[in-house]
Amino acid sequence: MCGIVGYIGQRTAVDFLLEGLRRLEYRGYDSAGLVTLDENGRMDVVKATGRIDALAEKLEETPLRGSVGIGHTRWATHGPPTVENAHPHLGGENVLAIVHNGVVENYQSLKDQLIDHGYHFRSATDSEVIAHLIDFHLQQLGEQGDATGDQRYVTAVEESLSQLRGTYGLVVLFRDRPQIMIAARLGSPLVVGIGSGEHFVASDGSPLAGYTDKIVYLADHQVALIRADSLKVTHRDEGHVKHRVEKLQIHASNLDLEDYPHYMLKEIFEQPNSLRDTMRGRLCEDNATAVFGGLNLTAQQLRQVNRILLTACGTSWHAGLVGEYVIEEMSRVPVEVEYASELRYRNPPVDHKTILFAITQSGETADTLAALREMKRKGHPTLAICNVVGSTIAQEADGGIYLHAGPEVGVASTKAYTSQLLVLTMLALYFGRLRHLSYEAGRRIIRALQELPDRVAESLNCNDEVRRIASKYCHENNFLYLGRQYNFPTALEGALKLKEISYIHAEGYPAAEMKHGPIALVDEHTPSVFIMPRDFVYDKVMANLEEIKARGGPVIAIVGEGDTRVAELADDVIYVPNVEPFLQPFVTIVPLQLLSYHVAVMRGCDVDKPRNLAKSVTVE
Ligand code: F6R
């Protein structure tokens, strides 16, 4: 939600800002804007509602030349998506500009005080108070005269931040100080890219790819004073801190659409490779187990764990449900899966042998972060299963496992989901091998995992058939998704994929639950998607399928290759490779991802940027 970019150097800032904002589009937004500053202190602001293209059109009319600038994509919270509410916001007599991500909880009282001091507000946002507050402190410091040079600007920002309650990723420019840019973060991510005689700022690393591979992840309570040729970071409590320069792991080619019409389709087709990347170096055939570098707990400590709590939101929560099945089966350690939004406010009885895994693609989801912090506060080891390197959750967890799935740009999670499943399956193997799982069983699981990317590649062969099926059903407005055991979470995930990008109402259920209520929905316009590869509940699911057919409901079935029984009853059948039950979620989700993709395209939906949704949900 919301994206920030900033530039200071020798280039024409607007070129980087506009491209950077496009690369952050996936985070979700409904208006955008930018400001540039030239060496003479000329400050130009351009804002637009809607897509970045609208902003780009305005910029064609008003080309901006400054070599310092900041830009923002806004996902409306306080005030509707209008030009006035779009960022940047100007402070005082237009002497400074800010872009802000996050929420200022005490904005109303600050606003009242600033109005009393004579400030005029132009927007309905909480963010504008930050702009005027910084101006207020600048004036005060000017009068006192005890802070001079750049320090006066840094102090004005720091004093303003100390008055804020809430979260911020913030970048500030000053009209009379075009040689500096100040960035600060608390609870909302911000990175600084280091170039040669230039610096970049962004909400995550993707805008930096192709510009620099040197990245600094700002931590909470840090303030960065950025000049074209220097970066100085201070921490609220520690004073000046030495910043760690890391290597950016995103390449510009990762963000290229290649020949695909949408990122979502590209990312679905990337899954064989993203799974290989997730698995790389993590399977040890000699010991028949998995290895993880960053758990930061000894095997001894992990052997004592008697309960695993998985917490997440949305698709990542569905991955957690699959994790529950596979971890309990392979390791016999009891697993609970909790929505992070519930866990954060609950006080479940948890003993000291429980560990928490927060599962999150973005590493920024507000509820997941809060649940992790709450468990950490209570003294439990917290670990993250996360895709975005350097994200807040990755930084705050005691340890964790990166997905290495590569950047996921489409708002609907696809390849990150299958990589989450893979990490959880490798964890199951690891915990199993710390306990009762035999060497031979471990080797068998490893062999199956090594073949998995090829099986997923084979399941992509159904694409043409799925497109045909999508054209048959794309006008229906209700779908049911049904599966049992390992395929029940897949039913939930298939339904979520369809509803989020095609806006069709869809429900996922364990197939046997149908007769306890949902079967009342079945009619000739409510297709049921059965996920039923051959396993020990196959015959039971077949009985559920018959119940739907008996009531006139159309059936689309996902079955294993070579299955002949289901085709006799179902209206449409999609075949996937036969794999062991614990690997079924990897191959059965592929046709469901494709189905939702094709249906959404046929309905004319904006697949990669569905309405109302954000890739990174940083508000509660
Ligand atoms: C759906 C989707 C969301 C996310 C959820 C959690 O396709 O992407 O449901 O899974 O918002 O996000 P992360 O995994 O970033 O914590």
XYZ file of C-alpha atoms in Angstrom, residues 109 170 186 589 616:
5
model
C -4.834 17.090 17.666
C 8.890 9.617 5.130
C 9.017 3.776 11.718
C -3.214 -25.107 -7.570
C 1.447 -5.034 0.653
